[in-house]
Amino acid sequence: MELSETKMAELKGLLATHDQKAWQVKKDHREGKDIGDADAKLKIKLNQIMQRFGMARGAPDNQKALYNDVNRDFEDQRLEQLWRHAQTQDHFDKHELEELKKELMHHQDQLNEYNALAEDIYGPLNDAKKEKDRREKRNAKDNMTPTGDDPADPAKRRARELDLKLKHRDLNKDYQRLRTKMTPEEERGGFEDRRVISLWNDAVEASFSDEELESIKEELQAFEAKIHGYEEAQKAALREEKMYHNLKSRGENPDVQKHHTLRETAKELGSKISETMGSWRKALTAGRIHKEL
């Protein structure tokens, strides 16, 4: 059945709020701030909204049509947008578009696997009957002696959640790589990180000499390396915490300080990245203002 005017208004309001939060997360990411699993939570929230209004996978076609384009190539909205955008760009030839589509399809497959794992941990969202079944099973297992393989074991569950978070980071990294391909290679300056590419483009547009640009490029290369180091530090902390909970679920007594130390190290690196990003923005904005004057 179709949505009533009241339901449609409610849906539009929820989607508007969701878009505003998504915009803020993207803004924070561009500025080098640690967004953690905010992106994953937004996806889950969007799925909850779609489930609530009968527009998720398995919903009636007439309701799905309100949200999905029947001519789309990808289930994921972001991948669909990338693909449509790519087809309008002159810097892709036919062969490159075919290769890009293969990469996007592979990413969609990885995303589907991720979503399946998320459902395996948290269960289908907003499904009352299945939620009741999960609750009954959980209560039954609470009366059993927990084992290393018992999903009701908090340590085991936490390890699975951390594994999911690691997979999400890899997915997001790959999506950013695909997104970067939308920018012509000559405009990337040899950089990979979109935030650094943005800084480089700002520098090119400002009033710097060729010598100054060369120096800026070297500094940005060092900054990009630090960003990569920060991302690896985040993953290392998550992997160590996952190992800690896996060992706990086996009845061992691992050192809790190790992953705490790695997490603090990553947090400090993140703060430095954010500060450096802010300094670059100010310096390059000043350069643009000088050029305009």
Coordinates of N, CA, C and O in Angstrom, one line a residue, residues 6 17 39 96 110 119 125 128 134 140 237 280 289-290:
T6 N 0.4 11.9 6.0 CA 1.0 12.0 7.3 C 2.3 11.2 7.4 O 3.3 11.7 7.9
T17 N 16.5 14.9 8.7 CA 17.4 14.8 9.9 C 18.6 13.9 9.6 O 19.7 14.2 10.0
D39 N 29.6 6.6 10.7 CA 29.1 6.3 9.4 C 28.3 5.0 9.4 O 27.2 4.9 8.8
E96 N 38.1 2.2 -19.1 CA 38.2 2.6 -17.7 C 36.9 2.5 -17.0 O 36.8 2.2 -15.8
Q110 N 31.2 -6.8 -1.2 CA 31.8 -6.7 0.1 C 30.9 -6.0 1.1 O 30.8 -6.4 2.2
E119 N 23.8 -8.2 10.4 CA 22.5 -8.8 10.7 C 22.7 -10.0 11.6 O 21.9 -10.3 12.5
L125 N 16.8 -5.5 11.5 CA 16.4 -4.3 12.2 C 14.8 -4.1 12.1 O 14.2 -4.3 11.1
A128 N 9.8 -7.1 14.7 CA 9.3 -7.4 16.0 C 9.4 -8.9 16.3 O 9.8 -9.3 17.4
R134 N 14.9 -13.6 19.1 CA 16.3 -13.4 19.5 C 16.3 -13.3 21.0 O 17.2 -13.8 21.7
A140 N 17.3 -18.0 27.0 CA 17.6 -19.4 27.2 C 19.1 -19.7 27.4 O 19.5 -20.4 28.3
A237 N 44.8 -0.7 17.1 CA 44.1 -0.6 18.4 C 42.9 -1.5 18.4 O 42.6 -2.3 19.4
W280 N 46.4 24.0 8.1 CA 46.6 24.1 6.6 C 45.4 24.9 6.0 O 45.6 25.7 5.1
I289 N 43.0 34.7 0.0 CA 42.6 36.1 0.2 C 43.7 37.0 -0.4 O 43.4 38.0 -1.0
H290 N 45.0 36.7 -0.2 CA 46.0 37.5 -0.7 C 46.0 37.6 -2.2 O 46.2 38.7 -2.8

